[in-house]
XYZ file of C-alpha atoms in Angstrom:
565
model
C -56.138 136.068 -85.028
C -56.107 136.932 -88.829
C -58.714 138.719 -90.415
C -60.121 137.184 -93.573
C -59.602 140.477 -95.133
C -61.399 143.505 -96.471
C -60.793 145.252 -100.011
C -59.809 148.611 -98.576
C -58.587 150.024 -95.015
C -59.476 153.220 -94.416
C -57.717 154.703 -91.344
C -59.361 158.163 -90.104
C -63.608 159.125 -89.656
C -62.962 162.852 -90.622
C -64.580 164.377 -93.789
C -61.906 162.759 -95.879
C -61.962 159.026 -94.456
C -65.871 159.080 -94.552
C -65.655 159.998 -97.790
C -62.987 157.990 -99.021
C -64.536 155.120 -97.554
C -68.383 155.987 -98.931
C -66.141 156.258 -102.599
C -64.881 153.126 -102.132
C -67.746 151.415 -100.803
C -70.161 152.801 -103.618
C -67.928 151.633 -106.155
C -68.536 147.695 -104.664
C -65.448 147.436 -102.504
C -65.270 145.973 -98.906
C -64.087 148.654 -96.763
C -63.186 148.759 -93.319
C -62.877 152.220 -91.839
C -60.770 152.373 -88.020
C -60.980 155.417 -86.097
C -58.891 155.902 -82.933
C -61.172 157.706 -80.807
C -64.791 156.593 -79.657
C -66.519 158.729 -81.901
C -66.287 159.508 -85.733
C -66.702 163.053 -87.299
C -62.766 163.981 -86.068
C -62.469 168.090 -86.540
C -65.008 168.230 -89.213
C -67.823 167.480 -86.527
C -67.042 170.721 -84.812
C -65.874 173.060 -87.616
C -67.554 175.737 -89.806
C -68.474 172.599 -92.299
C -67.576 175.217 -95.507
C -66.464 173.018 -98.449
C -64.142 175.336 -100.886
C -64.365 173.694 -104.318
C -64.356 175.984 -107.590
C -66.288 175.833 -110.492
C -68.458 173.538 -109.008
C -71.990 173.168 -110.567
C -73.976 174.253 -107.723
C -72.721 177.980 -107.966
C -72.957 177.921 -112.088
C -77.182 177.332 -111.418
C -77.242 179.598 -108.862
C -75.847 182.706 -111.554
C -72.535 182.797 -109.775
C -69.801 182.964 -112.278
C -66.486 181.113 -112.019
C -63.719 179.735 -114.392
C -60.926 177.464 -114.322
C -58.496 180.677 -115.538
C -60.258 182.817 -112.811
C -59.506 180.060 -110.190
C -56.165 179.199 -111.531
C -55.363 183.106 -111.316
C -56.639 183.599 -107.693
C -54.490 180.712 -106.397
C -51.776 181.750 -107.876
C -51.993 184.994 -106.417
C -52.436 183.624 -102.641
C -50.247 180.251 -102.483
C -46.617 179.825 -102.874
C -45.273 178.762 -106.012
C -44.609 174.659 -105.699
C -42.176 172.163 -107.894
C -45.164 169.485 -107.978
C -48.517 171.599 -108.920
C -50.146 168.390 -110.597
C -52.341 168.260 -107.163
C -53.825 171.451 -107.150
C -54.761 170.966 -110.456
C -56.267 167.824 -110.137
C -58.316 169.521 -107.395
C -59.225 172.563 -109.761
C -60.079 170.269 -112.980
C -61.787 167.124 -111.069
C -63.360 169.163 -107.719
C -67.118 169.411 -109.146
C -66.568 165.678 -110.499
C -66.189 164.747 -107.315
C -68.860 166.716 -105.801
C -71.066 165.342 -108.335
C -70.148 161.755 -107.492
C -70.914 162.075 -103.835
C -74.359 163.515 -104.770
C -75.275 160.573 -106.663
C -73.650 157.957 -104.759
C -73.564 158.989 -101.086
C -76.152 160.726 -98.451
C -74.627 163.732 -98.803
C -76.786 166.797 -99.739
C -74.970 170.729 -100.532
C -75.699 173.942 -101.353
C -73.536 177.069 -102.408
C -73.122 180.023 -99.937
C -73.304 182.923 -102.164
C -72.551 185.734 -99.890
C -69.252 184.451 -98.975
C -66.327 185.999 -100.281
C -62.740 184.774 -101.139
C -60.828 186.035 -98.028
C -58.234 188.157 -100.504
C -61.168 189.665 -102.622
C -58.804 192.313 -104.141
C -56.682 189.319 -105.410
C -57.374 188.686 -109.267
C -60.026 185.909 -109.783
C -61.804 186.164 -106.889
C -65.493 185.856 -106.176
C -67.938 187.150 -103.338
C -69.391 183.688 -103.016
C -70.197 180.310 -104.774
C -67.149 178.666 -104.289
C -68.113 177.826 -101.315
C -70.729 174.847 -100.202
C -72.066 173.799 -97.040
C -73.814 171.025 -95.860
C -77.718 171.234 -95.876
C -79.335 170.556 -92.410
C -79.046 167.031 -90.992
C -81.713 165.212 -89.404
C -79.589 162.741 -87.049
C -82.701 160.723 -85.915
C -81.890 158.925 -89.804
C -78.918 157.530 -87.745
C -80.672 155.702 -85.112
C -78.520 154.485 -82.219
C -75.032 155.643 -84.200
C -76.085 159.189 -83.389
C -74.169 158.632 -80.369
C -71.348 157.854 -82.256
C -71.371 160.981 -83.546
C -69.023 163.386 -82.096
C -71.167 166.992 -81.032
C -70.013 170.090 -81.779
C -68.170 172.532 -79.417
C -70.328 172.941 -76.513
C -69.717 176.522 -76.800
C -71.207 176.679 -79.945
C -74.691 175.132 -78.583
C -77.846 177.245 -77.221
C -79.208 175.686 -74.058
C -77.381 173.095 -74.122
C -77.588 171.198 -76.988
C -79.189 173.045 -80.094
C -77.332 174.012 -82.910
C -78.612 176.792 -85.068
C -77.213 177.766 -88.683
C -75.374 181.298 -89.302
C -78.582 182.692 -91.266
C -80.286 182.058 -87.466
C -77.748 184.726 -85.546
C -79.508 187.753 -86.738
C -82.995 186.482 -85.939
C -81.642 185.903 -82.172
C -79.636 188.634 -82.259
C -82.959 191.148 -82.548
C -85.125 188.964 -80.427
C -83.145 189.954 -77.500
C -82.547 192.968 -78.188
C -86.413 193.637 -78.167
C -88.893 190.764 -79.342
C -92.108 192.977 -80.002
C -89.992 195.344 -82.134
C -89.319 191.941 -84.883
C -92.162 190.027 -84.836
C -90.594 188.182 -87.541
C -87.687 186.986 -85.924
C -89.713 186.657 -82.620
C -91.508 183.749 -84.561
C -88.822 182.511 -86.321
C -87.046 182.245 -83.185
C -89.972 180.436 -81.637
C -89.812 177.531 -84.343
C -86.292 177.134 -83.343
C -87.167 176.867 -79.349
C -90.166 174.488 -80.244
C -88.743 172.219 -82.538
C -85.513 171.489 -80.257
C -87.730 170.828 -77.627
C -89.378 168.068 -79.219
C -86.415 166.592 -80.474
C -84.690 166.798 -76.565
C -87.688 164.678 -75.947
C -86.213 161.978 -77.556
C -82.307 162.800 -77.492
C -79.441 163.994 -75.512
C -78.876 166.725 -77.957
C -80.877 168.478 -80.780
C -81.234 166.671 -83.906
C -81.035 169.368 -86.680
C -77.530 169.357 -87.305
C -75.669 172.346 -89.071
C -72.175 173.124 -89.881
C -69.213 170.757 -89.365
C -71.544 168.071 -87.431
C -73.933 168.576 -90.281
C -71.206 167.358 -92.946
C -70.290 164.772 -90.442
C -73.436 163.258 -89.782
C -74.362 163.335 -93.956
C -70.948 161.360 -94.385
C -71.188 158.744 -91.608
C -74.889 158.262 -92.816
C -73.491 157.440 -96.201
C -71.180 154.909 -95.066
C -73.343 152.999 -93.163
C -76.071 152.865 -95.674
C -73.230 151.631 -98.260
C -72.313 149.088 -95.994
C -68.945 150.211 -94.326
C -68.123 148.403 -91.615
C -66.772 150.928 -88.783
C -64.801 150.271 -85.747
C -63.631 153.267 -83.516
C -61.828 152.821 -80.405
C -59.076 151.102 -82.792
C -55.223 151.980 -82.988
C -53.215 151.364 -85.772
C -50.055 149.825 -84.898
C -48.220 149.987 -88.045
C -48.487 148.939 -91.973
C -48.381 145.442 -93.551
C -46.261 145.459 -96.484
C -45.308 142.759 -98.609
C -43.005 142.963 -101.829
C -42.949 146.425 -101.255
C -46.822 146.787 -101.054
C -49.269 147.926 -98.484
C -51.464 145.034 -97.584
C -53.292 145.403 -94.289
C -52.592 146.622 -91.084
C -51.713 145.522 -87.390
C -54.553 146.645 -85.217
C -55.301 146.597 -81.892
C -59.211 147.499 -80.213
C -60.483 146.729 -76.106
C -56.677 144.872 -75.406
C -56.483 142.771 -78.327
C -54.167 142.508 -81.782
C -55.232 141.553 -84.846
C -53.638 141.866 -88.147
C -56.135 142.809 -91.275
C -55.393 142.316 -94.721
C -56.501 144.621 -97.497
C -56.133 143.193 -101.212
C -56.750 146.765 -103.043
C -54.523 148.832 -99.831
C -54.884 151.610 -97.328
C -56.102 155.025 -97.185
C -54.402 157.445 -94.441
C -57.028 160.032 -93.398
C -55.964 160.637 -89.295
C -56.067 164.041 -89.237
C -52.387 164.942 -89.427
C -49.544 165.938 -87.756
C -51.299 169.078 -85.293
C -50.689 166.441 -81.961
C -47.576 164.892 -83.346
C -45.101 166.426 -81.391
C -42.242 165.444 -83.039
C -43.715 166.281 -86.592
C -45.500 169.412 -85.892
C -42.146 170.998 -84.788
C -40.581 170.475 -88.261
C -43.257 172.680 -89.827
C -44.163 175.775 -87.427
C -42.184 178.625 -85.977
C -41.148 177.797 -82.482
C -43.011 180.950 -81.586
C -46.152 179.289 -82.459
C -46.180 176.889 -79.425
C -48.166 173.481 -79.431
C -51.477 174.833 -79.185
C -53.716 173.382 -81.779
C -57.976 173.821 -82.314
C -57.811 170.641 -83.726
C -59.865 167.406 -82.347
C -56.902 164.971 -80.868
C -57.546 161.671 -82.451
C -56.170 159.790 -79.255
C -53.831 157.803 -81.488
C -50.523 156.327 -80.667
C -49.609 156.235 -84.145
C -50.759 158.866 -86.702
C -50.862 158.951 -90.312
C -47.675 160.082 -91.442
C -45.624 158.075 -88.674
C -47.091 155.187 -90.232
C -46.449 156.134 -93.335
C -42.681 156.810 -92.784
C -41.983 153.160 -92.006
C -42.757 152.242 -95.365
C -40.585 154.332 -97.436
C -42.969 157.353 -97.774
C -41.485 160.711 -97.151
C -43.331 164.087 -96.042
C -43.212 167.701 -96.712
C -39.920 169.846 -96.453
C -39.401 171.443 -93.739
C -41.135 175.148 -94.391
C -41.994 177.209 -91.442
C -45.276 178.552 -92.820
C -47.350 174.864 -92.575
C -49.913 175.526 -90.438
C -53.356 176.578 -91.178
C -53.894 179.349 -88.243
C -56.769 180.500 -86.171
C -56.785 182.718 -82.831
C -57.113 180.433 -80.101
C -58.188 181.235 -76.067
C -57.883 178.556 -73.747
C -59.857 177.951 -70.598
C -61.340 175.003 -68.575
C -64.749 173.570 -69.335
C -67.135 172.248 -66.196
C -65.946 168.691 -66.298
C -61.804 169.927 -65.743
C -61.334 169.146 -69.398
C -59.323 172.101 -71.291
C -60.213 173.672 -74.251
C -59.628 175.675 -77.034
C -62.154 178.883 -78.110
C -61.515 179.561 -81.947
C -61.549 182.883 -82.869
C -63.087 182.645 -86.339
C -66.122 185.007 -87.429
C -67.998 185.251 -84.163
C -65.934 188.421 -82.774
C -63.009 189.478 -84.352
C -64.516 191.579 -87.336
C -67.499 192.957 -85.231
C -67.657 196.980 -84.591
C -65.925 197.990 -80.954
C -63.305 195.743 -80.841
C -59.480 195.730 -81.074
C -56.327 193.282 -80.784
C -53.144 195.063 -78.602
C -50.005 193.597 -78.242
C -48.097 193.785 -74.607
C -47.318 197.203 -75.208
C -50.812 198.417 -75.391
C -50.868 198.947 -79.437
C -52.475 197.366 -82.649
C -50.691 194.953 -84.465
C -53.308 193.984 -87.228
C -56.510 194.209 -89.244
C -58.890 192.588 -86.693
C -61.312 191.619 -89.593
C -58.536 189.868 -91.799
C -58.895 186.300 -91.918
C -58.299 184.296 -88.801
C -55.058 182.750 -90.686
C -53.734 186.125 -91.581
C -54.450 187.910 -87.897
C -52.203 184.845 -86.569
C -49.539 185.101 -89.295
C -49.341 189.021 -87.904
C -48.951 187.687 -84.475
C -45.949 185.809 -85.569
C -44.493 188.545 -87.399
C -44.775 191.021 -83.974
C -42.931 188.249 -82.335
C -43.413 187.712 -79.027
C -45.153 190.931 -77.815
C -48.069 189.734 -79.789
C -48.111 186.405 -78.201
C -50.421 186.398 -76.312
C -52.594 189.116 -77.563
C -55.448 190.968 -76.529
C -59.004 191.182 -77.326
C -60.110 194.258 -76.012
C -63.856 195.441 -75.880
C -66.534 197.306 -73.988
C -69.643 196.373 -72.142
C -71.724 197.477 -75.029
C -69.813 195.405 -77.433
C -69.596 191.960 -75.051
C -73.776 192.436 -74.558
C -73.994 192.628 -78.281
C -71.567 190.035 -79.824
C -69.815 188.358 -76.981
C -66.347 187.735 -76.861
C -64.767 184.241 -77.246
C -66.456 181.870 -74.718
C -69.288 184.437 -73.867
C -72.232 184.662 -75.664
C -74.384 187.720 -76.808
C -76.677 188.964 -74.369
C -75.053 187.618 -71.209
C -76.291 188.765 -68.058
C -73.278 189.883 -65.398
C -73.744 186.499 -63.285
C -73.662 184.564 -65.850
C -69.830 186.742 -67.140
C -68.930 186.898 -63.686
C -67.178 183.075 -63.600
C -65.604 183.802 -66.395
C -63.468 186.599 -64.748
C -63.746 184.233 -61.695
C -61.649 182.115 -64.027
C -59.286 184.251 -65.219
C -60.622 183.579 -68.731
C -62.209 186.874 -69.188
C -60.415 190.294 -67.766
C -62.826 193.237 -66.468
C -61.973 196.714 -65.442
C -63.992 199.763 -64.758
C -61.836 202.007 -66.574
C -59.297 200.997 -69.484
C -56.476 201.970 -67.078
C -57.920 199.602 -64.927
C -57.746 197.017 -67.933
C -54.008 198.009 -69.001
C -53.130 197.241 -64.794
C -54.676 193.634 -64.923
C -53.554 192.646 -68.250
C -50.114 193.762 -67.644
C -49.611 196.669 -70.258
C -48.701 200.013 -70.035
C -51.865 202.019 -69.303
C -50.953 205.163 -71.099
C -50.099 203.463 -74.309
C -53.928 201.401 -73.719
C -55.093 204.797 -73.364
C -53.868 206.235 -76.524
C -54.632 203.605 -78.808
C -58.624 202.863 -77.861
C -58.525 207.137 -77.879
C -56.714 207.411 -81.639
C -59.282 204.020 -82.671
C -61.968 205.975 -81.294
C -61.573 209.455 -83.146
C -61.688 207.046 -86.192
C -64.299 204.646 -85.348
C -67.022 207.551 -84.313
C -66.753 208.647 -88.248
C -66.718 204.818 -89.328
C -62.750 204.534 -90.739
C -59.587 203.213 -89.183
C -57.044 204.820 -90.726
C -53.853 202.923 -89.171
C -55.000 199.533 -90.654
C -57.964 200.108 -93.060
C -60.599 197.954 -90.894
C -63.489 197.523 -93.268
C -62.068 197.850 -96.769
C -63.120 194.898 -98.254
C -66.321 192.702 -99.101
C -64.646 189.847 -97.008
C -63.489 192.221 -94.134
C -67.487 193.564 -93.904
C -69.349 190.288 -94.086
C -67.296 189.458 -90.539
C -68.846 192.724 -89.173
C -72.393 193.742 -88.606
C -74.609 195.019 -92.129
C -76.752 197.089 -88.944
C -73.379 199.544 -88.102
C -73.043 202.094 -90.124
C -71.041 203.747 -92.409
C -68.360 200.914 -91.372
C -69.920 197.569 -90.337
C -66.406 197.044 -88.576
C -65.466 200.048 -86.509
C -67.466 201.485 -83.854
C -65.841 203.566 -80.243
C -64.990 201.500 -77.136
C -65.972 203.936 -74.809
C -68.925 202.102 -72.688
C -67.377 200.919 -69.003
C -66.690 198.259 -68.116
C -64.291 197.146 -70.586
C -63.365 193.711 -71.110
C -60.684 191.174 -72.474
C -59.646 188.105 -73.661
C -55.920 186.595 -74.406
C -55.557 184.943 -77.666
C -52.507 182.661 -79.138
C -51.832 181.103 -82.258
C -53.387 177.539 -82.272
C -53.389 175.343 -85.771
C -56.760 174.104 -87.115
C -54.873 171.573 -88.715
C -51.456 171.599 -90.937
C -50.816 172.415 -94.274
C -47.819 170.057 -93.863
C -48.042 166.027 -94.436
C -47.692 163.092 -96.938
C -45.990 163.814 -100.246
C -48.915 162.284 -102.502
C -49.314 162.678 -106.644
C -52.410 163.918 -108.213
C -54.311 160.617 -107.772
C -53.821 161.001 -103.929
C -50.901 157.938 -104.099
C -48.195 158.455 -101.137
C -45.098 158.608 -102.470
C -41.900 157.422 -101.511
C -38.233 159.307 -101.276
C -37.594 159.056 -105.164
C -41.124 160.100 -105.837
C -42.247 157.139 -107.086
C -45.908 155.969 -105.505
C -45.922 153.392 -102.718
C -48.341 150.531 -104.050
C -51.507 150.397 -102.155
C -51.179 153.263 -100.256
C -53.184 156.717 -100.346
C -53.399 159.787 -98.409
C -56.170 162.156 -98.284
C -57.297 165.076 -95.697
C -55.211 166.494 -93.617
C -52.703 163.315 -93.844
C -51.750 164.138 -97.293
C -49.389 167.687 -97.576
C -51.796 170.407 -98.636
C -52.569 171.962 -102.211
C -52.394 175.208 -100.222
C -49.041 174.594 -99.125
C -49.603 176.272 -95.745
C -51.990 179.231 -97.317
C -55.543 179.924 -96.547
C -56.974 181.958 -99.631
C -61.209 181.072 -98.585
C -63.324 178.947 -95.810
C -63.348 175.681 -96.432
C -59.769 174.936 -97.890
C -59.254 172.471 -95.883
C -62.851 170.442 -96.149
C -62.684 171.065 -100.143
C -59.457 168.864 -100.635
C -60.987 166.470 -98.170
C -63.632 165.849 -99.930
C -62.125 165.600 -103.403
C -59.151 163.676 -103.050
C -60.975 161.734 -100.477
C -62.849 160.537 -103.679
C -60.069 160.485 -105.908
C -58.514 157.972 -103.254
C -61.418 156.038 -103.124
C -62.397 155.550 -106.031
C -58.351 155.019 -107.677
C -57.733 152.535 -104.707
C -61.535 150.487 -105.424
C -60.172 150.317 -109.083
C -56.737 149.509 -108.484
């Protein structure tokens, strides 16, 4: 069966095909947006949801000052030079344009983070804050029945079982259980939160006041459907139409059956990229790095790029340095499926904690970025891979550690050693025995860490130097909100590998987000946005939301070019 045909195919339900798609569609085009998997949102539905996009209006009226030289400066400093750096500017000179455009067009409602710094705030032109955006809360009852098309966010990221709570609710929790009458404050702030999600479980599987990633998600599949999108998930792409050297359509197949759709204005590639491409992804990373990625699988057969390549268009050299990194812990959820825990903000940067390598020692600045502690890893080789999360019984009460949460009671840890996930030890000795390191060398580094931590320094790595490094740890420790002594038994641990949130590595594209083929010259009708198209950042990770910024940018600038081509 033939399709009578669409305007614009739009292949991908991440951040950057919703968006391309709501571009498109607000702009009067017919779009058709396939996803592979049941449910749309991809690994923007259970991210951070930060948005990285300088200069953008939203931090000008909130007094936060920015500039297209102090931008230009600050990625210069933290990403590698490139031959082709027409897309980065496009992305500098036309990101608030686009932010703008979704704001008047689309559903989608932001709002600058101030107090989040660049994460190289020593680096010339950056800022504490601003640049970034996140989504404002999302009421997903304004979905109706496609809420459950929505994919949720990491379970381990939910509070009894299905309520999501913003970052500026942590501390609030955080001091009611401590002690509740000692913050009456937070005690009824904290009571809002438990009342309100149980009136919305009344009525859904799963809270309703969406924040972060699913937030962004649900703001972006809202807009599509109120623009008219027509959405079909559970679809595989089987390859490209192209006539005359054109993309036209695609062969599709949903439930057991083909179908072949045409598209007069072309495609937009927005899969996700090459993290589950086997194949691909071993062009771009280290072999040390593994397969391990935090990023959702889009169950496709074929992705982006794959596609892509049978039509002439070509994709990034091959640079070991393309993947965007995070600490990653691995373990297996109730319902056998595995997982991945990533190590972003919740633990790494908190006071009484430290990374060790097989041999028992400190490889890295635990508060750098969760790029940069991986990028260490790599450089240690393979004593760093695995690594170790070690902390005590005061810290894993406080903060938690990967998979636990604050406050956990010892039944409720207990599985997790059960598991093997989590390693326990009465005395750090005890610790070095189980995890396989030599318990002297354990012993010497907590010891040295300590001497530091109990004045608030660490002088072997500098723990706590910087605005970024102290907004990961806790504004309550003092004189360091990064360092305190591991010294309370039992002590605890968790093994951590380099997993990819996504590559930096993908579709050779021009400024107006057009693939291009193996002489550089665009492909007609076909566009690449997200983490389909090769990154601005060629591989580096200078603030949060580098990835969902370009999304959402060139995910317009692909709309909108294809709806007017």
């Amino acid at each position: 069966m033939t399709d009578p045909g669409f305007d614009l195919i739009v292949i991908g339900a991440g951040a950057a095909g919703l968006t391309a798609a709501a571009a498109a569609a607000a702009e009067g085009r017919r779009v058709l947006l396939l996803e592979s998997s049941p449910l749309v949102g991809g690994t923007t539905a259970i991210s951070g949801g930060m948005v990285w996009v300088p200069l953008n209006h939203k931090m000008a009226e909130a007094g936060g000052p920015d500039s297209l030289e102090a931008a230009r400066s600050y990625l210069a400093h933290t990403v590698p030079p490139s031959d082709d750096r027409a897309p980065l500017e496009a992305f500098l000179t036309q990101g608030d344009a686009a932010i703008r455009f979704l704001e008047a067009k689309t559903a989608l409602r932001l709002r600058p983070v101030m107090a989040y710094p660049d994460y190289y705030p020593d680096a010339p032109g950056a800022t504490a804050g601003g640049r970034v955006l996140e989504p404002m809360p999302f009421d997903a009852r304004t979905l109706g029945g496609a809420f459950a098309l929505l994919r949720p966010p990491l379970p381990e990221f939910l509070l009894f079982g299905g309520m999501m709570v913003h970052r500026s609710d942590i501390p609030h929790l955080r001091r009611v259980a401590r002690s509740p009458l000692r913050s009456p404050a937070s005690a009824w702030h904290v009571g809002r939160l438990l009342v309100r999600h149980a009136f919305e479980r009344l009525h859904a599987s799963r809270g309703t006041t969406l924040h972060l990633g699913n937030a962004l998600a649900g703001w972006l599949f809202k807009s599509v459907l109120d623009l008219g999108v027509q959405v079909r998930t559970a679809t595989q792409v089987l390859r490209l139409l192209a006539e005359g050297g054109r993309v036209v359509g695609a062969e599709i197949e949903s439930a057991g059956r083909r179908e072949t759709v045409r598209a007069a204005r072309g495609v937009i590639l927005a899969s996700g990229g090459l993290s589950h491409d086997a194949a691909l992804r071993a062009h771009y990373v280290p072999a040390a790095a593994g397969a391990l990625s935090a990023a959702v699988n889009p169950q496709a057969e074929r992705g982006g790029a794959s596609l892509a390549l049978e039509v002439g268009a070509r994709t990034s050299r091959g640079v070991a340095r393309q993947g965007f990194w995070v600490p990653g812990s691995t373990f297996r959820r109730r319902d056998g499926s595995e997982a991945v825990f990533p190590h972003t903000v919740t633990d790494r940067g908190k006071p009484g904690l430290i990374a060790v390598d097989r041999r028992g020692r400190r490889f890295v600045n635990e508060a750098l970025s969760y790029h940069e502690f991986v990028k260490a890893q790599l450089r240690a080789g393979a004593d760093a891979i695995p690594a170790f999360l070690v902390c005590d019984r005061h810290f894993l009460w406080k903060y938690g550690l990967g998979c636990i949460r604050p406050f956990a009671l010892a039944r409720t840890v207990a599985p997790w050693v059960a598991s093997g996930y989590l390693w326990r030890a009465e005395t750090l000795a005890g610790l070095a025995q189980v995890l396989g390191v030599p318990a002297a060398a354990l012993d010497t580094t907590v010891a040295t860490f300590n001497v530091d931590a109990r004045h608030g320094v660490d002088s072997q790595f500098g723990r706590g130097r910087d605005i970024y490094q102290r907004h990961l740890g806790d504004a309550d420790q003092r004189p360091n909100p990064c360092v305190a002594p591991i010294e309370v038994a039992p002590f605890y641990a968790v093994a951590v590998r380099p997993a990819d949130l996504g590559m930096a590595a993908g579709l050779v594209t021009d400024a107006s987000a057009r693939v291009l083929d193996a002489a550089g010259v665009p492909i007609p009708g076909l566009y690449a946005c997200g983490n389909d198209m090769q990154s601005v950042m060629d591989g580096a990770y200078p603030g949060p939301g580098i990835t969902l910024g370009p999304a959402l940018v060139f995910g317009v600038i692909a709309g909108r070019g294809a709806a007017s081509s």
